[in-house]
PDB file of C-alpha atoms in Angstrom:
ATOM      1  CA  THR P  20     125.526 138.973 143.536  1.00 47.00           C
ATOM      2  CA  LEU P  21     122.635 138.770 140.301  1.00 44.00           C
ATOM      3  CA  LYS P  22     123.442 134.887 139.250  1.00 49.00           C
ATOM      4  CA  SER P  23     123.058 134.539 142.993  1.00 53.00           C
ATOM      5  CA  MET P  24     120.003 136.315 142.984  1.00 50.00           C
ATOM      6  CA  LYS P  25     117.898 134.665 139.381  1.00 48.00           C
ATOM      7  CA  PRO P  26     116.429 131.571 141.322  1.00 52.00           C
ATOM      8  CA  VAL P  27     114.780 134.434 143.504  1.00 48.00           C
ATOM      9  CA  ILE P  28     113.722 137.250 140.956  1.00 46.00           C
ATOM     10  CA  LEU P  29     112.488 134.016 138.946  1.00 46.00           C
ATOM     11  CA  ALA P  30     110.725 132.369 141.692  1.00 49.00           C
ATOM     12  CA  ILE P  31     108.804 136.005 142.138  1.00 48.00           C
ATOM     13  CA  CYS P  32     108.039 136.501 138.777  1.00 45.00           C
ATOM     14  CA  ILE P  33     107.211 133.273 138.538  1.00 47.00           C
ATOM     15  CA  THR P  34     104.323 133.819 141.815  1.00 46.00           C
ATOM     16  CA  VAL P  35     103.392 137.458 139.974  1.00 45.00           C
ATOM     17  CA  VAL P  36     102.206 136.078 136.507  1.00 41.00           C
ATOM     18  CA  SER P  37     101.005 133.373 137.428  1.00 46.00           C
ATOM     19  CA  GLY P  38      98.876 134.514 140.285  1.00 44.00           C
ATOM     20  CA  THR P  39      97.613 137.395 137.912  1.00 41.00           C
ATOM     21  CA  THR P  40      96.601 134.240 135.989  1.00 41.00           C
ATOM     22  CA  ALA P  41      94.859 132.393 138.877  1.00 40.00           C
ATOM     23  CA  LEU P  42      92.909 135.387 140.213  1.00 42.00           C
ATOM     24  CA  ALA P  43      90.729 135.806 136.603  1.00 40.00           C
ATOM     25  CA  SER P  44      89.603 132.560 137.211  1.00 43.00           C
ATOM     26  CA  SER P  45      87.087 131.975 139.880  1.00 44.00           C
ATOM     27  CA  ASP P  46      87.698 128.409 140.067  1.00 49.00           C
ATOM     28  CA  HIS P  47      91.055 129.727 141.892  1.00 47.00           C
ATOM     29  CA  TYR P  48      90.198 131.649 144.406  1.00 51.00           C
ATOM     30  CA  HIS P  49      87.905 132.414 147.684  1.00 53.00           C
ATOM     31  CA  LYS P  50      84.901 133.852 146.414  1.00 51.00           C
ATOM     32  CA  ILE P  51      84.217 136.214 149.809  1.00 54.00           C
ATOM     33  CA  GLY P  52      87.050 136.416 151.881  1.00 62.00           C
ATOM     34  CA  PHE P  53      87.581 139.779 152.348  1.00 63.00           C
ATOM     35  CA  GLY P  54      83.932 140.423 150.558  1.00 59.00           C
ATOM     36  CA  ASN P  55      83.848 141.440 146.351  1.00 51.00           C
ATOM     37  CA  GLU P  56      84.463 144.882 146.113  1.00 55.00           C
ATOM     38  CA  PRO P  57      88.684 146.159 145.275  1.00 49.00           C
ATOM     39  CA  LEU P  58      90.869 145.819 148.861  1.00 67.00           C
ATOM     40  CA  HIS P  59      93.337 148.359 150.067  1.00 80.00           C
ATOM     41  CA  LEU P  60      94.339 144.988 153.104  1.00 84.00           C
ATOM     42  CA  TYR P  61      97.085 146.094 155.344  1.00 89.00           C
ATOM     43  CA  PHE P  62      99.548 144.238 156.738  1.00 91.00           C
ATOM     44  CA  TRP P  63     101.819 143.843 159.683  1.00 94.00           C
ATOM     45  CA  LYS P  64     104.633 141.580 160.598  1.00 96.00           C
ATOM     46  CA  ASP P  65     105.579 140.787 164.355  1.00 96.00           C
ATOM     47  CA  SER P  66     108.367 141.460 165.941  1.00 96.00           C
ATOM     48  CA  SER P  67     109.224 137.480 165.928  1.00 97.00           C
ATOM     49  CA  VAL P  68     109.663 137.470 161.797  1.00 97.00           C
ATOM     50  CA  ALA P  69     112.839 139.838 162.680  1.00 97.00           C
ATOM     51  CA  SER P  70     113.760 138.504 165.072  1.00 97.00           C
ATOM     52  CA  TYR P  71     114.483 135.394 163.056  1.00 96.00           C
ATOM     53  CA  GLY P  72     115.708 137.143 159.686  1.00 96.00           C
ATOM     54  CA  TYR P  73     113.274 137.067 157.557  1.00 97.00           C
ATOM     55  CA  THR P  74     112.373 140.234 157.034  1.00 97.00           C
ATOM     56  CA  SER P  75     113.713 140.683 153.555  1.00 96.00           C
ATOM     57  CA  TYR P  76     112.210 137.017 152.531  1.00 96.00           C
ATOM     58  CA  ALA P  77     108.646 138.576 154.162  1.00 95.00           C
ATOM     59  CA  ASN P  78     108.662 142.760 152.426  1.00 94.00           C
ATOM     60  CA  THR P  79     109.271 140.602 148.859  1.00 92.00           C
ATOM     61  CA  GLY P  80     106.054 138.912 149.619  1.00 91.00           C
ATOM     62  CA  PHE P  81     104.198 141.093 150.517  1.00 88.00           C
ATOM     63  CA  ASN P  82     105.879 143.040 146.715  1.00 87.00           C
ATOM     64  CA  ALA P  83     104.932 140.683 144.606  1.00 85.00           C
ATOM     65  CA  TRP P  84     101.602 140.496 145.456  1.00 82.00           C
ATOM     66  CA  ASP P  85     100.582 144.181 145.426  1.00 78.00           C
ATOM     67  CA  GLY P  86      99.736 145.630 142.290  1.00 71.00           C
ATOM     68  CA  ILE P  87      98.701 142.315 141.173  1.00 74.00           C
ATOM     69  CA  SER P  88      95.105 143.742 139.925  1.00 69.00           C
ATOM     70  CA  ASP P  89      93.677 147.111 140.038  1.00 70.00           C
ATOM     71  CA  ALA P  90      92.034 145.039 143.120  1.00 71.00           C
ATOM     72  CA  LEU P  91      94.838 144.755 145.482  1.00 75.00           C
ATOM     73  CA  THR P  92      96.993 146.831 147.108  1.00 79.00           C
ATOM     74  CA  PHE P  93      99.154 146.316 150.782  1.00 82.00           C
ATOM     75  CA  HIS P  94     100.171 149.305 152.551  1.00 86.00           C
ATOM     76  CA  GLU P  95     102.582 148.533 155.440  1.00 91.00           C
ATOM     77  CA  GLU P  96     101.407 148.812 159.127  1.00 92.00           C
ATOM     78  CA  SER P  97     103.933 149.777 161.900  1.00 91.00           C
ATOM     79  CA  SER P  98     100.991 148.405 164.281  1.00 92.00           C
ATOM     80  CA  GLU P  99      99.238 145.240 164.500  1.00 88.00           C
ATOM     81  CA  PRO P 100      95.541 146.707 162.320  1.00 84.00           C
ATOM     82  CA  THR P 101      91.980 145.676 163.283  1.00 79.00           C
ATOM     83  CA  TYR P 102      90.548 144.939 159.372  1.00 84.00           C
ATOM     84  CA  GLY P 103      91.351 144.324 156.127  1.00 85.00           C
ATOM     85  CA  SER P 104      94.657 142.938 157.527  1.00 88.00           C
ATOM     86  CA  VAL P 105      97.739 139.970 157.245  1.00 91.00           C
ATOM     87  CA  VAL P 106      99.231 139.715 159.956  1.00 94.00           C
ATOM     88  CA  THR P 107     102.380 137.372 159.466  1.00 95.00           C
ATOM     89  CA  TYR P 108     104.074 135.377 162.582  1.00 96.00           C
ATOM     90  CA  VAL P 109     107.334 133.082 162.454  1.00 96.00           C
ATOM     91  CA  GLY P 110     107.721 130.660 165.657  1.00 94.00           C
ATOM     92  CA  ASN P 111     110.142 128.224 165.673  1.00 89.00           C
ATOM     93  CA  THR P 112     106.996 125.604 164.956  1.00 78.00           C
ATOM     94  CA  ILE P 113     103.970 125.234 164.352  1.00 81.00           C
ATOM     95  CA  PRO P 114     102.098 122.566 166.153  1.00 74.00           C
ATOM     96  CA  GLY P 115     100.427 120.210 164.434  1.00 71.00           C
ATOM     97  CA  LYS P 116     102.272 120.961 161.201  1.00 74.00           C
ATOM     98  CA  ASP P 117     105.094 120.072 159.482  1.00 78.00           C
ATOM     99  CA  VAL P 118     104.858 123.277 156.556  1.00 87.00           C
ATOM    100  CA  TYR P 119     106.653 125.688 156.351  1.00 91.00           C
ATOM    101  CA  GLY P 120     104.271 127.770 156.765  1.00 92.00           C
ATOM    102  CA  THR P 121     100.065 128.303 157.067  1.00 92.00           C
ATOM    103  CA  VAL P 122      96.936 130.543 156.466  1.00 93.00           C
ATOM    104  CA  ASP P 123      93.826 131.082 158.584  1.00 93.00           C
ATOM    105  CA  HIS P 124      91.520 133.338 158.539  1.00 91.00           C
ATOM    106  CA  TRP P 125      89.511 135.535 161.231  1.00 92.00           C
ATOM    107  CA  VAL P 126      86.846 138.006 162.409  1.00 90.00           C
ATOM    108  CA  TYR P 127      86.323 140.075 165.344  1.00 89.00           C
ATOM    109  CA  GLY P 128      83.045 140.616 166.522  1.00 88.00           C
ATOM    110  CA  LEU P 129      81.130 141.095 170.163  1.00 90.00           C
ATOM    111  CA  PHE P 130      83.733 138.181 171.608  1.00 90.00           C
ATOM    112  CA  GLY P 131      87.125 139.315 170.277  1.00 91.00           C
ATOM    113  CA  TRP P 132      88.426 136.831 167.200  1.00 92.00           C
ATOM    114  CA  THR P 133      87.386 134.120 165.221  1.00 93.00           C
ATOM    115  CA  GLN P 134      88.600 131.276 162.954  1.00 93.00           C
ATOM    116  CA  VAL P 135      86.036 130.813 159.921  1.00 91.00           C
ATOM    117  CA  ASN P 136      86.735 128.872 157.061  1.00 87.00           C
ATOM    118  CA  PRO P 137      88.654 129.681 153.560  1.00 84.00           C
ATOM    119  CA  ASP P 138      85.831 130.946 151.884  1.00 81.00           C
ATOM    120  CA  ASP P 139      83.492 132.528 154.491  1.00 84.00           C
ATOM    121  CA  ARG P 140      83.767 136.560 154.929  1.00 84.00           C
ATOM    122  CA  ARG P 141      86.582 137.882 157.277  1.00 85.00           C
ATOM    123  CA  HIS P 142      89.066 140.628 158.443  1.00 87.00           C
ATOM    124  CA  ARG P 143      91.996 139.134 158.891  1.00 91.00           C
ATOM    125  CA  SER P 144      94.598 136.375 157.500  1.00 91.00           C
ATOM    126  CA  ARG P 145      97.166 135.068 159.093  1.00 94.00           C
ATOM    127  CA  VAL P 146     100.308 134.333 157.685  1.00 95.00           C
ATOM    128  CA  ARG P 147     102.357 131.993 160.559  1.00 95.00           C
ATOM    129  CA  PHE P 148     105.900 130.429 159.734  1.00 96.00           C
ATOM    130  CA  ASP P 149     107.754 127.386 160.950  1.00 94.00           C
ATOM    131  CA  HIS P 150     110.729 128.225 160.957  1.00 95.00           C
ATOM    132  CA  THR P 151     112.646 125.049 161.536  1.00 91.00           C
ATOM    133  CA  ASN P 152     110.863 123.681 158.307  1.00 91.00           C
ATOM    134  CA  LEU P 153     111.983 127.026 156.866  1.00 92.00           C
ATOM    135  CA  SER P 154     115.709 127.300 157.287  1.00 90.00           C
ATOM    136  CA  SER P 155     115.618 123.057 156.901  1.00 89.00           C
ATOM    137  CA  LEU P 156     114.941 124.549 152.382  1.00 87.00           C
ATOM    138  CA  GLY P 157     118.019 124.537 150.191  1.00 83.00           C
ATOM    139  CA  SER P 158     118.391 128.158 148.973  1.00 89.00           C
ATOM    140  CA  ASN P 159     117.381 131.007 149.515  1.00 93.00           C
ATOM    141  CA  ALA P 160     114.775 131.410 146.672  1.00 91.00           C
ATOM    142  CA  LEU P 161     113.047 128.166 148.752  1.00 91.00           C
ATOM    143  CA  ARG P 162     112.219 130.579 151.640  1.00 93.00           C
ATOM    144  CA  GLN P 163     111.458 133.460 149.267  1.00 92.00           C
ATOM    145  CA  TYR P 164     108.240 131.897 147.380  1.00 90.00           C
ATOM    146  CA  ALA P 165     107.303 129.454 150.821  1.00 91.00           C
ATOM    147  CA  PHE P 166     106.289 133.713 151.758  1.00 94.00           C
ATOM    148  CA  THR P 167     105.054 134.401 148.061  1.00 90.00           C
ATOM    149  CA  HIS P 168     103.208 131.285 148.122  1.00 89.00           C
ATOM    150  CA  GLU P 169     101.634 132.007 151.793  1.00 92.00           C
ATOM    151  CA  PHE P 170     100.635 135.553 151.228  1.00 90.00           C
ATOM    152  CA  GLY P 171      98.380 133.887 147.759  1.00 86.00           C
ATOM    153  CA  HIS P 172      96.430 132.076 150.321  1.00 87.00           C
ATOM    154  CA  ALA P 173      96.502 134.868 153.066  1.00 88.00           C
ATOM    155  CA  VAL P 174      95.201 137.615 150.132  1.00 83.00           C
ATOM    156  CA  GLY P 175      92.296 134.762 148.988  1.00 80.00           C
ATOM    157  CA  LEU P 176      94.585 131.610 146.209  1.00 79.00           C
ATOM    158  CA  LYS P 177      94.014 128.346 146.404  1.00 77.00           C
ATOM    159  CA  HIS P 178      96.027 124.883 145.307  1.00 74.00           C
ATOM    160  CA  ASN P 179      93.182 123.650 143.551  1.00 65.00           C
ATOM    161  CA  ASN P 180      94.859 125.276 139.753  1.00 58.00           C
ATOM    162  CA  PRO P 181      96.440 122.408 138.237  1.00 60.00           C
ATOM    163  CA  GLU P 182      97.759 124.132 135.008  1.00 59.00           C
ATOM    164  CA  PHE P 183      99.672 127.204 137.965  1.00 52.00           C
ATOM    165  CA  ARG P 184     100.880 124.102 139.652  1.00 54.00           C
ATOM    166  CA  LYS P 185     102.301 122.627 135.841  1.00 56.00           C
ATOM    167  CA  ARG P 186     103.342 125.934 135.131  1.00 53.00           C
ATOM    168  CA  ILE P 187     105.412 126.106 138.112  1.00 49.00           C
ATOM    169  CA  ARG P 188     107.181 122.855 137.965  1.00 52.00           C
ATOM    170  CA  MET P 189     108.848 123.683 134.463  1.00 52.00           C
ATOM    171  CA  ARG P 190     109.047 127.260 134.981  1.00 47.00           C
ATOM    172  CA  TRP P 191     111.008 125.884 138.481  1.00 47.00           C
ATOM    173  CA  ARG P 192     112.804 123.347 136.090  1.00 53.00           C
ATOM    174  CA  SER P 193     113.957 125.074 133.615  1.00 52.00           C
ATOM    175  CA  SER P 194     115.559 128.341 135.519  1.00 47.00           C
ATOM    176  CA  ARG P 195     117.498 125.172 137.942  1.00 49.00           C
ATOM    177  CA  SER P 196     118.618 123.196 134.929  1.00 55.00           C
ATOM    178  CA  GLY P 197     120.408 127.796 133.280  1.00 51.00           C
ATOM    179  CA  SER P 198     118.007 127.665 130.553  1.00 45.00           C
TER     180      SER P 198
END
């Protein structure tokens, strides 16, 4: 029902609206990443995303960021892309991490893929989700938030935006209280 979808819709709207503000401030995103030119990124979902039942979360998360600015669009690929891509996987656990998801960044060179720092130029962002931790979340809205949040990191957003966090907490509390 629409009432049960309210938290999911709200989480997406908060992310999109707040994300627009974050993209406008250079202190809140990685400056090089895929490059400073307008981005047309390809996204691809490994079969693990469907196997664990997260296809709609991934699609909604990507759609939340698609076109958030004139400089960012996504196009879904049916086969794994190489350059200018965000690839997504789901597994039972992410070794050494107690998180819902994580993002790492890669370049392709003479000897194959090499992981790079978030501020380095990259060809690909890889988003990995932990099914064990995601399934422990109490609501679909929180799972959707986790997907949308990690895709924000894939396109270069950082955590260091205290005003962004404050607005999300206030809006989330407001939505939980029924306001």
